Amino acid sequence: MTDIKSMTLEELQQWVTKQGWPKFRAAQIRDWLLKGAADFDEMRNLPAELRARLKTSCYISVANIEKKLVSRYDKTVKYLFSFRDGECVESVLMNYHHGWSVCVSTQVGCKMGCTFCATGKSGFSRDLTPSEILAQIEAAQRDQNIRISNVVLMGMGEPLDNFDNVLRFLELAGDEKGLNIGMRHITLSTCGIVPKIRELAKRRLQINLAVSLHAPNDEIRRQTMPVAKAYPMDELLAACRDYFAATGRRVTFEYALIRGVNDSDAQARELGQRLKGLHSHVNLIPVNTVEGTGYQKSNVQRQQSFADILAGYGVTATVRRTLGSDINASCGQLRRKSINEGGK
Ligand code: SAH
Ligand code: SF4
C-alpha cells in the first residue's frame, strides 16, 4: 500500500497518469489530502472508479487518539497517538498567549540513547513518515477544534536522523492549501548531528534550530549524550554559527539542569565563555525526573544563579515555564508506561 499523503504533487501526478487517469486528478486528490480528508470516499469530485482504485492501492495516514491527558492547570493536552501498524508516539498541545503550539514526534523511539531521556531509554522502533508527522498536528487540531500556529519537532525521536522525511513534512506543512504553517513558526530540535545541521543550513529554510546541549564541555556531555562522542562541542558550535550565518535565524540551546551533574556556578561560567558572542538563546529546563535515571532537578536558586552567570557573559537565558506540569511526564514516558502495562 502506498502512503499517498507523503507524496509530492509531482509523484502523485506520476501515479495518477500511470493508472491511466488525466493529470489534473492528482491536484484534486492532493487538495483533499491537504484539507485533511481521512477517507477516499470524501473525495466527491473524483470518479467512483478512481476512488475504488485508490482504496485498493493507497492509504491515508491518520493519528488515532489512544490516550489523552488534559492538564487541570492550563490548556495543555498530551496525546498518545497510534498509527496503522499499531506503533505509538506522543504529542503535546500547548496554549501560549500567541496561539496554539504543538510538539510532535518524528520517530517511534530514538537511537541516540541520551541517559536522561525516557524516549532514549525505550529504544528505537522506526522512522515516522512525513504524513504521520503531519497527522499528529491535524489530529490535535481536529480534537480541540483550533488552529495550530506553531510546531516544534521536539517530541519523540531525533528529527535529523529522519532527515528526508522531516524535510518532506516541512514542505507539506507549509502548503498554503493545507496547514499553511510558515517555516518561521517551526522549530526543529536536535541532539547535535553536525553533518545534518550543515545539510539543513544549505537548504536555507527559515526554520528555527534548537540544539540540545545539556553540558558545558565534552567530558560531561559524553556522559549523558552518546552523540557527543561522534561530534565534539567545538564542531557543533561551529555548525550553529554557520547555521546563523546561512539563515539569519538565532539558534536556541536547550540545557536541562541536572542537580550535581551540570548545574554548578563553575559550569555556568564555562558555558558562558563558550557561547559568548554566538547569536543564541539558552533555554534552561529543570530536568524532568525519569524513572531509573537517578537524576534530579536543580533547585530554583541554582537555576537562577546559572541564568545570572550566563547573563554576565552576554548570553541570554530563560528558565522555561513549565506548562501542564501535572501531566508532564516528559516526552516518551506515556508510551513507556503504556508498554510496561502491556499496552501498545
Ligand atoms: N531528539 C531531539 C528532539 C527531541 S527531545 C533532541 O534531543 O533535541 C526534545 C528535548 O527534550 C531535547 O532538548 C531533550 O534534550 C529534552 N529532554 C529529553 N529528556 C528530558 C528530561 N528528562 N528532562 C528535560 N528535558 C529532556
Ligand atoms: Fe533521542 Fe532527543 Fe531523547 Fe536524546 S533527548 S534520546 S536525541 S529524543
Coordinates of C-alpha atoms and ligand atoms in Angstrom, one line a residue:
M1 CA 0.0 0.0 0.0
T2 CA 1.2 3.5 -0.9
D3 CA 1.4 6.3 1.7
I4 CA -0.4 8.8 -0.6
K5 CA -0.3 11.7 1.8
S6 CA 3.5 11.7 1.9
M7 CA 3.7 12.2 -1.9
T8 CA 4.6 15.4 -3.6
L9 CA 2.3 16.7 -6.3
E10 CA 4.7 15.5 -9.0
E11 CA 4.8 12.0 -7.5
L12 CA 1.0 12.0 -7.3
Q13 CA 0.8 13.1 -10.9
Q14 CA 3.0 10.3 -12.0
W15 CA 1.0 7.8 -10.0
V16 CA -2.3 9.1 -11.5
T17 CA -1.2 9.0 -15.1
K18 CA 0.4 5.6 -14.7
Q19 CA -3.0 4.4 -13.7
G20 CA -4.4 5.8 -16.9
W21 CA -6.1 8.9 -15.4
P22 CA -5.6 12.5 -16.5
K23 CA -3.0 14.5 -14.7
F24 CA -5.4 17.1 -13.2
R25 CA -6.9 14.3 -10.9
A26 CA -3.6 14.5 -8.9
A27 CA -4.2 18.1 -7.9
Q28 CA -7.8 17.2 -6.9
I29 CA -6.6 14.3 -4.7
R30 CA -3.9 16.4 -3.2
D31 CA -6.4 19.2 -2.3
W32 CA -8.5 16.7 -0.4
L33 CA -5.5 15.3 1.4
L34 CA -4.2 18.8 2.3
K35 CA -7.7 19.6 3.6
G36 CA -7.4 16.6 6.0
A37 CA -9.6 14.1 4.3
A38 CA -9.3 10.8 6.1
D39 CA -11.2 8.6 3.6
F40 CA -11.2 8.4 -0.2
D41 CA -15.0 8.4 -0.2
E42 CA -14.9 12.1 0.9
M43 CA -13.3 13.0 -2.4
R44 CA -16.6 13.6 -4.1
N45 CA -15.3 15.2 -7.3
L46 CA -13.4 12.0 -8.3
P47 CA -15.0 9.3 -10.4
A48 CA -16.1 6.3 -8.4
E49 CA -13.7 4.1 -10.3
L50 CA -10.7 6.2 -9.3
R51 CA -11.8 6.2 -5.7
A52 CA -12.0 2.4 -5.8
R53 CA -8.6 2.2 -7.3
L54 CA -7.2 4.5 -4.6
K55 CA -8.8 2.4 -1.9
T56 CA -7.1 -0.8 -3.1
S57 CA -3.6 0.6 -3.5
C58 CA -3.2 3.6 -1.2
Y59 CA -3.8 4.6 2.4
I60 CA -4.3 7.9 4.1
S61 CA -2.2 8.3 7.3
V62 CA -4.2 9.2 10.4
A63 CA -3.1 9.6 14.0
N64 CA -5.6 7.8 16.3
I65 CA -6.0 9.0 19.8
E66 CA -5.1 6.1 22.1
K67 CA -4.8 8.2 25.3
K68 CA -5.3 11.8 26.2
L69 CA -4.3 13.7 29.3
V70 CA -5.7 17.2 29.9
S71 CA -4.0 19.5 32.4
R72 CA -6.1 20.8 35.2
Y73 CA -3.9 24.0 35.4
D74 CA -3.8 25.2 31.8
K75 CA -5.0 24.1 28.5
T76 CA -2.1 21.7 27.8
V77 CA -3.2 18.4 26.3
K78 CA -0.9 15.4 25.9
Y79 CA -1.8 12.7 23.4
L80 CA -0.7 9.2 22.7
F81 CA -1.4 8.6 19.1
S82 CA -1.3 5.2 17.2
F83 CA -0.7 4.6 13.5
R84 CA -1.9 1.9 11.2
D85 CA 0.7 -0.7 12.3
G86 CA -0.1 -0.1 16.0
E87 CA 3.1 1.9 16.8
C88 CA 2.5 4.8 19.2
V89 CA 4.0 8.2 19.6
E90 CA 3.4 11.2 21.9
S91 CA 2.4 14.8 21.0
V92 CA 1.8 17.7 23.3
L93 CA -0.5 20.6 22.6
M94 CA 0.2 23.9 24.4
N95 CA -1.6 27.2 24.6
Y96 CA 0.6 30.3 24.7
H97 CA -0.5 33.9 24.5
H98 CA 0.4 34.0 20.8
G99 CA -1.6 30.9 20.0
W100 CA -1.5 27.1 19.9
S101 CA 1.7 25.3 19.6
V102 CA 2.1 21.5 19.2
C103 CA 5.1 19.4 19.9
V104 CA 5.3 16.4 17.6
S105 CA 7.3 13.2 17.3
T106 CA 9.4 12.3 14.3
Q107 CA 10.3 8.7 15.2
V108 CA 8.9 5.9 17.2
G109 CA 11.6 5.8 19.9
C110 CA 15.1 7.1 19.3
K111 CA 18.6 5.6 18.6
M112 CA 20.5 8.4 20.4
G113 CA 20.4 7.0 23.9
C114 CA 20.6 10.1 26.0
T115 CA 20.7 9.0 29.6
F116 CA 18.2 11.5 31.0
C117 CA 15.5 10.8 28.3
A118 CA 12.6 8.5 28.6
T119 CA 12.4 8.1 24.8
G120 CA 16.1 7.2 24.6
K121 CA 15.6 4.6 27.2
S122 CA 12.9 2.7 25.4
G123 CA 15.0 2.2 22.2
F124 CA 14.2 2.7 18.6
S125 CA 11.3 1.2 16.6
R126 CA 11.0 3.0 13.3
D127 CA 11.0 6.4 11.5
L128 CA 7.7 8.2 11.1
T129 CA 6.7 9.0 7.5
P130 CA 6.0 12.6 6.5
S131 CA 2.3 12.1 6.6
E132 CA 2.5 10.6 10.1
I133 CA 4.2 13.7 11.4
L134 CA 1.6 15.8 9.7
A135 CA -1.3 13.6 11.0
Q136 CA -0.3 14.4 14.6
I137 CA -0.9 18.1 14.0
E138 CA -4.2 17.5 12.2
A139 CA -5.5 15.2 14.9
A140 CA -4.8 17.6 17.7
Q141 CA -6.4 20.5 15.7
R142 CA -9.5 18.4 15.0
D143 CA -9.8 17.2 18.5
Q144 CA -9.7 20.7 20.1
N145 CA -11.3 22.5 17.1
I146 CA -8.5 25.1 17.0
R147 CA -5.9 26.3 14.5
I148 CA -2.3 25.5 15.4
S149 CA 0.1 28.2 14.5
N150 CA 3.4 26.9 15.8
V151 CA 5.1 23.5 15.6
V152 CA 8.1 22.2 17.5
L153 CA 9.8 19.0 16.4
M154 CA 10.7 18.1 20.0
G155 CA 8.7 15.0 20.7
M156 CA 10.0 11.5 20.5
G157 CA 12.9 10.9 18.1
E158 CA 15.8 12.7 16.6
P159 CA 14.5 14.7 13.6
L160 CA 17.9 14.9 11.8
D161 CA 18.1 11.1 12.0
N162 CA 15.0 11.0 9.8
F163 CA 16.2 13.8 7.6
D164 CA 14.4 13.2 4.3
N165 CA 11.0 12.5 5.8
V166 CA 11.3 15.6 8.1
L167 CA 12.1 17.8 5.1
R168 CA 9.2 16.4 3.2
F169 CA 7.0 17.0 6.2
L170 CA 8.1 20.7 6.3
E171 CA 7.2 21.1 2.7
L172 CA 3.7 19.6 3.3
A173 CA 3.1 21.6 6.5
G174 CA 3.9 24.8 4.7
D175 CA 1.5 24.2 1.8
E176 CA -1.0 27.1 1.6
K177 CA -3.8 24.8 0.8
G178 CA -3.1 22.7 3.9
L179 CA -1.9 23.6 7.4
N180 CA -0.1 26.6 5.9
I181 CA 2.4 26.8 8.7
G182 CA 5.2 29.2 7.8
M183 CA 8.8 28.0 8.3
R184 CA 9.4 30.7 10.8
H185 CA 6.8 29.1 13.0
I186 CA 8.5 25.7 13.1
T187 CA 11.4 24.8 15.4
L188 CA 13.5 21.7 14.9
S189 CA 15.3 20.3 17.9
T190 CA 18.4 18.2 17.5
C191 CA 20.9 16.4 19.8
G192 CA 23.6 17.7 17.5
I193 CA 24.2 15.6 14.4
V194 CA 26.7 18.0 12.9
P195 CA 26.7 17.0 9.2
K196 CA 22.9 17.1 9.1
I197 CA 22.8 20.6 10.7
R198 CA 25.2 21.6 7.9
E199 CA 23.0 20.0 5.3
L200 CA 19.9 21.7 6.8
A201 CA 21.7 25.1 6.7
K202 CA 22.3 24.6 2.9
R203 CA 18.6 24.4 2.3
R204 CA 18.3 27.9 3.7
L205 CA 14.8 27.2 5.2
Q206 CA 13.6 29.8 7.7
I207 CA 13.0 27.2 10.4
N208 CA 14.3 27.7 13.9
L209 CA 17.0 25.4 15.1
A210 CA 17.2 24.3 18.7
V211 CA 20.2 22.3 19.8
S212 CA 20.2 20.1 22.9
L213 CA 23.5 21.0 24.6
H214 CA 23.0 20.0 28.3
A215 CA 26.6 20.3 29.2
P216 CA 29.4 22.9 29.2
N217 CA 32.1 20.6 27.9
D218 CA 32.6 17.4 26.0
E219 CA 33.6 15.4 29.1
I220 CA 30.2 15.9 30.8
R221 CA 28.3 15.9 27.5
R222 CA 29.7 12.4 26.6
Q223 CA 28.4 11.1 29.9
T224 CA 24.8 11.9 29.2
M225 CA 24.7 12.2 25.4
P226 CA 26.4 9.4 23.4
V227 CA 26.1 11.5 20.3
A228 CA 28.8 13.8 21.8
K229 CA 31.4 11.0 21.2
A230 CA 30.9 11.4 17.4
Y231 CA 30.6 15.2 17.3
P232 CA 32.6 17.3 19.7
M233 CA 31.1 20.5 21.0
D234 CA 33.5 22.8 19.1
E235 CA 32.3 21.3 15.8
L236 CA 28.7 21.5 17.0
L237 CA 29.0 25.2 17.9
A238 CA 30.8 26.0 14.7
A239 CA 27.9 24.4 12.8
C240 CA 25.5 26.5 14.8
R241 CA 27.4 29.7 14.0
D242 CA 27.2 28.7 10.3
Y243 CA 23.5 28.0 10.6
F244 CA 23.0 31.5 11.8
A245 CA 25.2 32.9 9.0
A246 CA 23.3 30.9 6.3
T247 CA 19.8 31.6 7.6
G248 CA 19.9 34.6 9.9
R249 CA 18.0 32.6 12.4
R250 CA 19.2 32.7 16.0
V251 CA 19.9 29.2 17.5
T252 CA 18.4 28.1 20.7
F253 CA 20.3 25.9 23.1
E254 CA 18.4 23.5 25.3
Y255 CA 20.0 22.9 28.7
A256 CA 18.4 20.6 31.2
L257 CA 19.7 21.4 34.6
I258 CA 20.6 18.2 36.5
R259 CA 21.4 18.5 40.1
G260 CA 25.1 17.9 40.8
V261 CA 25.8 16.9 37.1
N262 CA 25.8 20.1 35.0
D263 CA 24.4 22.9 37.2
S264 CA 27.3 24.4 39.2
D265 CA 28.5 28.0 39.0
A266 CA 31.8 26.9 37.5
Q267 CA 29.9 25.0 34.8
A268 CA 27.7 28.1 34.1
R269 CA 30.9 30.2 33.6
E270 CA 32.4 27.6 31.3
L271 CA 29.2 27.6 29.2
G272 CA 29.1 31.4 29.2
Q273 CA 32.6 31.5 28.0
R274 CA 31.9 29.1 25.1
L275 CA 28.6 30.7 24.0
K276 CA 29.8 34.3 24.3
G277 CA 29.2 36.1 21.1
L278 CA 27.1 33.4 19.4
H279 CA 23.8 34.6 18.3
S280 CA 21.8 32.3 20.5
H281 CA 19.4 32.0 23.4
V282 CA 19.6 29.4 26.2
N283 CA 16.6 27.6 27.5
L284 CA 17.2 26.3 30.9
I285 CA 14.9 23.4 31.8
P286 CA 14.8 21.8 35.3
V287 CA 15.3 18.2 34.2
N288 CA 12.2 16.0 34.3
T289 CA 12.8 13.1 36.5
V290 CA 12.6 9.8 34.5
E291 CA 12.3 6.6 36.5
G292 CA 15.5 4.7 36.7
T293 CA 17.9 7.5 35.9
G294 CA 18.5 8.8 39.4
Y295 CA 18.7 12.4 38.0
Q296 CA 17.1 15.2 40.0
K297 CA 16.1 18.8 39.2
S298 CA 18.3 21.6 40.3
N299 CA 16.6 23.8 42.8
V300 CA 15.2 27.2 42.0
Q301 CA 18.2 29.2 43.4
R302 CA 20.6 27.1 41.4
Q303 CA 18.5 27.7 38.2
Q304 CA 18.5 31.4 38.8
S305 CA 22.2 31.5 39.6
F306 CA 23.0 29.6 36.4
A307 CA 21.0 32.0 34.4
D308 CA 22.5 35.1 36.0
I309 CA 26.0 33.9 35.4
L310 CA 25.3 33.3 31.7
A311 CA 23.8 36.8 31.5
G312 CA 27.1 38.1 32.8
Y313 CA 28.7 36.8 29.5
G314 CA 26.0 38.5 27.4
V315 CA 24.3 35.1 26.9
T316 CA 20.6 35.4 27.3
A317 CA 19.0 32.6 29.2
T318 CA 15.5 31.9 30.5
V319 CA 14.2 29.2 32.8
R320 CA 11.5 27.6 30.8
R321 CA 8.0 27.9 32.1
T322 CA 6.5 24.5 32.5
L323 CA 3.1 24.0 31.1
G324 CA 0.9 21.1 32.0
S325 CA 3.1 20.3 35.0
D326 CA 0.5 17.9 36.3
I327 CA 0.7 15.8 33.1
N328 CA 4.2 16.5 32.3
A329 CA 5.7 13.1 32.4
S330 CA 8.4 14.1 29.9
C331 CA 8.0 13.0 26.4
G332 CA 8.4 9.3 26.0
Q333 CA 7.0 8.5 29.4
L334 CA 3.4 8.0 28.4
R335 CA 4.4 5.5 25.7
R336 CA 6.9 3.8 28.0
K337 CA 4.2 3.4 30.7
S338 CA 1.8 2.0 28.2
I339 CA 4.4 -0.5 27.0
N340 CA 5.1 -1.5 30.6
E341 CA 1.4 -2.0 31.2
G342 CA 1.3 -4.4 28.3
G343 CA -0.5 -1.9 26.0
K344 CA 0.7 -1.0 22.6
Ligands
SAH1 N1 15.9 14.4 19.7 C1 15.8 15.8 19.7 C2 14.4 16.3 19.9 C3 13.5 15.5 20.8 S1 14.0 15.6 22.5 C4 16.7 16.4 20.8 O1 17.3 15.7 21.5 O2 16.8 17.6 20.7 C5 13.3 17.2 23.0 C6 14.0 17.9 24.1 O3 13.7 17.3 25.4 C7 15.5 17.9 24.0 O4 16.1 19.2 24.2 C8 15.9 16.9 25.0 O5 17.2 17.0 25.4 C9 14.9 17.2 26.1 N2 14.8 16.2 27.1 C10 14.8 14.9 27.0 N3 14.6 14.3 28.2 C11 14.5 15.3 29.1 C12 14.3 15.3 30.5 N4 14.2 14.2 31.2 N5 14.2 16.5 31.1 C13 14.3 17.6 30.4 N6 14.5 17.7 29.1 C14 14.6 16.5 28.4
SF4_2 FE1 16.7 11.0 21.3 FE2 16.4 13.6 21.9 FE3 15.8 11.7 23.7 FE4 18.3 12.2 23.1 S1 17.0 13.6 24.0 S2 17.4 10.2 23.3 S3 18.2 12.6 20.9 S4 14.8 12.1 21.8

